[in-house]
Amino acid sequence: MPFYYDTVYWVALIPILILSVYAQIKVSSSFNRYSRIRNQRNITGAMAADAVLRAHGIRDVIIRPCRGHLSDHYDPRSNTIFLSESVFDQATVAAVGVAAHEAGHAVQYAVGYGPIKLRMAILPVTRFGSQFSFLAIALGLILEAQSLFAVGIILFATTTFFQLVTLPVEFNASGRAIGTIEGAYLLNEEEQKGAKKVLSAAALTYVAALLTSMLQLLRYLMLFAGRNDRRRR
Ligand SMILES: [Zn+2]
């Protein structure tokens, strides 16, 4: 096995683990912090989402409350933005940031933003990949079947690729959110900083997820190469 891959793996492992934990803590701490700060103009999450849609000339998207904590999402099938209890009718800095971000996703679908179309297109393959990659890899290892192992790695790689495509989608949604928050002056300058902190913490979790997935892929490739080497000997 090439020494190089091994070194890259072990050197990258700890920082990526730390980054993942840090991002998770940062998301909840920044959301909790800015959920306690009411915004000056009394803009609720639902109002902010509506403002983003209107700024982009979109009128057919539904905005509804949903249960759960940080469960906010946009559902393209029903063309509905679901906002959680602490976002929907709360006039806080965090609520405006999160709701505007979800509306950003709705805008992406409405304008046919490329990466979100790609993400939708590869979703079924990714679902299949995440369900069966582990099975194929485990069986490949147990049965010493390198071809099955290779199939497993390819399936796993589809999930890594999905996370790669997720990055521009998430950054772009936040960019659209910030654009309206600033442009329509939903939040004052001080509050805008808070909303940006919440959104960049969320973005960091996607970066951490991608790096973790890439590292796992590297690990599989190392194992695969190691087995190939042993066979040749
Ligand atoms: Zn998002």
Coordinates of C-alpha atoms and ligand atoms in Angstrom, one line a residue:
M1 CA 0.0 0.0 0.0
P2 CA 1.4 3.4 -0.8
F3 CA 2.7 5.0 2.4
Y4 CA 1.3 8.4 1.2
Y5 CA -2.4 7.5 1.5
D6 CA -1.9 6.1 4.9
T7 CA -0.2 9.2 6.2
V8 CA -2.9 11.5 4.7
Y9 CA -5.6 9.5 6.4
W10 CA -4.1 9.6 9.9
V11 CA -3.0 13.2 9.6
A12 CA -6.5 14.3 8.4
L13 CA -8.5 12.1 10.9
I14 CA -8.2 14.2 14.1
P15 CA -8.7 17.7 12.6
I16 CA -11.8 16.5 10.7
L17 CA -13.2 14.9 13.8
I18 CA -12.6 18.1 15.7
L19 CA -14.2 20.1 12.9
S20 CA -17.3 17.9 12.9
V21 CA -17.8 18.2 16.6
Y22 CA -17.1 22.0 16.6
A23 CA -19.6 22.6 13.7
Q24 CA -22.3 20.7 15.6
I25 CA -21.8 22.7 18.8
K26 CA -21.6 25.9 16.8
V27 CA -24.9 25.3 15.1
S28 CA -26.8 24.7 18.3
S29 CA -25.0 27.4 20.3
S30 CA -25.5 30.1 17.6
F31 CA -29.1 29.1 16.9
N32 CA -29.9 29.1 20.7
R33 CA -28.1 32.4 21.2
Y34 CA -29.8 34.3 18.3
S35 CA -33.2 32.6 19.1
R36 CA -33.2 34.7 22.2
I37 CA -32.7 37.9 20.4
R38 CA -35.8 39.5 19.0
N39 CA -35.3 41.5 15.9
Q40 CA -36.1 45.2 15.8
R41 CA -38.7 45.1 13.1
N42 CA -40.6 42.2 14.5
I43 CA -40.1 40.0 11.4
T44 CA -41.1 36.4 12.0
G45 CA -39.6 33.4 10.2
A46 CA -42.7 33.1 8.1
M47 CA -42.6 36.8 7.1
A48 CA -38.9 36.5 6.2
A49 CA -39.5 33.4 4.0
D50 CA -42.3 35.3 2.3
A51 CA -40.0 38.3 1.8
V52 CA -37.3 36.2 0.1
L53 CA -40.0 34.6 -2.2
R54 CA -41.5 38.0 -3.1
A55 CA -38.0 39.5 -3.8
H56 CA -37.6 36.7 -6.4
G57 CA -41.1 37.2 -7.8
I58 CA -42.3 33.7 -6.6
R59 CA -45.9 33.4 -5.5
D60 CA -46.9 29.7 -5.5
V61 CA -44.8 28.4 -2.6
I62 CA -46.7 27.5 0.6
I63 CA -45.2 28.3 4.1
R64 CA -46.3 26.0 6.9
P65 CA -45.2 25.3 10.5
C66 CA -43.8 21.9 11.4
R67 CA -42.8 20.1 14.6
G68 CA -39.4 19.6 15.9
H69 CA -36.2 21.4 16.6
L70 CA -34.1 22.6 13.6
S71 CA -36.4 20.6 11.4
D72 CA -36.9 23.4 8.9
H73 CA -36.8 22.4 5.3
Y74 CA -38.2 23.0 1.9
D75 CA -40.2 20.1 0.3
P76 CA -40.1 20.4 -3.5
R77 CA -42.8 17.8 -4.0
S78 CA -45.5 19.8 -2.2
N79 CA -43.7 23.1 -3.0
T80 CA -43.8 24.0 0.7
I81 CA -41.4 25.6 3.1
F82 CA -41.8 23.9 6.5
L83 CA -40.6 26.1 9.4
S84 CA -40.2 24.7 13.0
E85 CA -41.8 26.1 16.1
S86 CA -38.9 28.3 17.1
V87 CA -38.8 29.8 13.6
F88 CA -42.3 30.0 12.0
D89 CA -43.9 32.7 14.2
Q90 CA -40.9 33.8 16.2
A91 CA -39.5 37.3 15.5
T92 CA -35.9 36.5 16.4
V93 CA -32.7 37.0 14.5
A94 CA -32.1 33.2 14.2
A95 CA -35.7 32.7 12.9
V96 CA -35.2 35.2 10.1
G97 CA -31.9 33.7 9.1
V98 CA -33.1 30.1 9.0
A99 CA -36.4 30.9 7.3
A100 CA -34.8 33.0 4.6
H101 CA -32.3 30.2 4.0
E102 CA -35.1 27.6 3.4
A103 CA -36.9 30.1 1.1
G104 CA -33.5 30.3 -0.7
H105 CA -34.0 26.6 -1.5
A106 CA -37.5 27.2 -2.8
V107 CA -36.0 30.0 -5.1
Q108 CA -33.4 27.6 -6.4
Y109 CA -36.1 25.2 -7.6
A110 CA -38.2 28.0 -9.0
V111 CA -35.3 29.4 -11.1
G112 CA -33.9 26.0 -12.0
Y113 CA -30.5 26.4 -10.3
G114 CA -28.1 23.9 -11.8
P115 CA -26.6 22.2 -8.7
I116 CA -30.0 21.6 -7.1
K117 CA -31.2 19.9 -10.3
L118 CA -28.1 17.7 -10.3
R119 CA -28.7 17.0 -6.6
M120 CA -32.3 15.9 -7.3
A121 CA -31.2 13.8 -10.3
I122 CA -28.6 11.8 -8.4
L123 CA -30.8 11.4 -5.2
P124 CA -32.1 7.9 -6.1
V125 CA -28.6 6.6 -6.9
T126 CA -27.3 8.1 -3.7
R127 CA -30.1 6.5 -1.7
F128 CA -29.3 3.1 -3.2
G129 CA -25.6 3.8 -2.6
S130 CA -26.0 4.6 1.0
Q131 CA -28.2 1.6 1.6
F132 CA -26.1 -1.0 -0.1
S133 CA -22.5 0.2 0.0
F134 CA -21.8 -1.1 3.5
L135 CA -23.3 -4.5 2.7
A136 CA -21.2 -4.8 -0.5
I137 CA -18.0 -3.7 1.3
A138 CA -18.6 -6.0 4.2
L139 CA -19.4 -9.0 2.0
G140 CA -16.4 -8.1 -0.3
L141 CA -14.1 -8.2 2.8
I142 CA -15.6 -11.4 4.3
L143 CA -15.7 -13.3 1.0
E144 CA -12.4 -11.8 -0.1
A145 CA -14.2 -10.7 -3.3
Q146 CA -12.3 -7.7 -4.5
S147 CA -14.9 -7.0 -7.3
L148 CA -17.7 -6.8 -4.8
F149 CA -15.6 -4.6 -2.6
A150 CA -15.0 -2.3 -5.6
V151 CA -18.7 -2.1 -6.2
G152 CA -19.2 -1.1 -2.6
I153 CA -16.6 1.6 -2.9
I154 CA -18.3 3.0 -6.0
L155 CA -21.7 3.0 -4.3
F156 CA -20.1 4.8 -1.3
A157 CA -18.5 7.3 -3.7
T158 CA -22.0 8.3 -4.9
T159 CA -22.9 9.5 -1.4
T160 CA -19.6 11.4 -1.2
F161 CA -20.4 13.0 -4.6
F162 CA -23.9 13.9 -3.3
Q163 CA -22.4 15.7 -0.3
L164 CA -20.0 17.6 -2.7
V165 CA -23.0 18.8 -4.7
T166 CA -24.8 19.8 -1.5
L167 CA -22.2 22.4 -0.7
P168 CA -22.9 24.9 -3.5
V169 CA -26.6 24.3 -3.0
E170 CA -26.4 25.2 0.7
F171 CA -24.0 28.2 0.2
N172 CA -26.2 29.5 -2.6
A173 CA -29.4 29.3 -0.5
S174 CA -27.7 31.2 2.3
G175 CA -26.4 33.7 -0.2
R176 CA -29.9 34.3 -1.5
A177 CA -31.2 34.6 2.1
I178 CA -28.6 37.2 3.1
G179 CA -29.2 39.1 -0.1
T180 CA -32.9 39.6 0.8
I181 CA -32.2 40.1 4.5
E182 CA -29.8 43.0 3.6
G183 CA -31.7 44.2 0.5
A184 CA -35.1 44.4 2.1
Y185 CA -33.5 45.4 5.4
L186 CA -35.4 42.6 7.3
L187 CA -32.7 42.9 10.0
N188 CA -30.5 45.8 11.0
E189 CA -26.7 45.7 10.6
E190 CA -26.1 44.2 14.1
E191 CA -28.8 41.6 13.6
Q192 CA -27.5 40.7 10.1
K193 CA -24.2 39.7 11.7
G194 CA -26.1 37.3 14.0
A195 CA -28.1 35.8 11.1
K196 CA -24.8 35.3 9.2
K197 CA -23.3 33.5 12.1
V198 CA -26.2 31.1 12.3
L199 CA -26.0 30.4 8.6
S200 CA -22.2 30.0 8.4
A201 CA -22.3 27.5 11.3
A202 CA -24.9 25.5 9.4
A203 CA -22.7 25.6 6.3
L204 CA -19.8 24.4 8.3
T205 CA -21.7 21.2 9.2
Y206 CA -22.0 20.4 5.5
V207 CA -18.3 21.0 4.9
A208 CA -17.5 18.7 7.9
A209 CA -19.9 16.0 6.5
L210 CA -18.2 16.1 3.1
L211 CA -14.7 15.9 4.6
T212 CA -15.8 13.0 6.8
S213 CA -17.2 11.2 3.8
M214 CA -14.1 11.8 1.8
L215 CA -12.0 10.4 4.6
Q216 CA -14.1 7.3 4.8
L217 CA -13.8 6.9 1.1
L218 CA -10.0 7.2 1.4
R219 CA -10.1 4.5 4.1
Y220 CA -11.9 2.1 1.9
L221 CA -9.5 2.8 -0.9
M222 CA -6.6 2.1 1.4
L223 CA -8.1 -1.2 2.5
F224 CA -8.8 -2.1 -1.2
A225 CA -5.2 -1.3 -2.2
G226 CA -3.8 -3.2 0.7
R227 CA -5.8 -6.3 -0.3
N228 CA -4.6 -6.0 -3.9
D229 CA -1.0 -5.8 -2.7
R230 CA -1.4 -8.9 -0.5
R231 CA -2.8 -10.8 -3.4
R232 CA 0.1 -10.1 -5.7
R233 CA 2.6 -11.3 -3.1
Ligands
ZN1 ZN -30.3 24.3 3.3

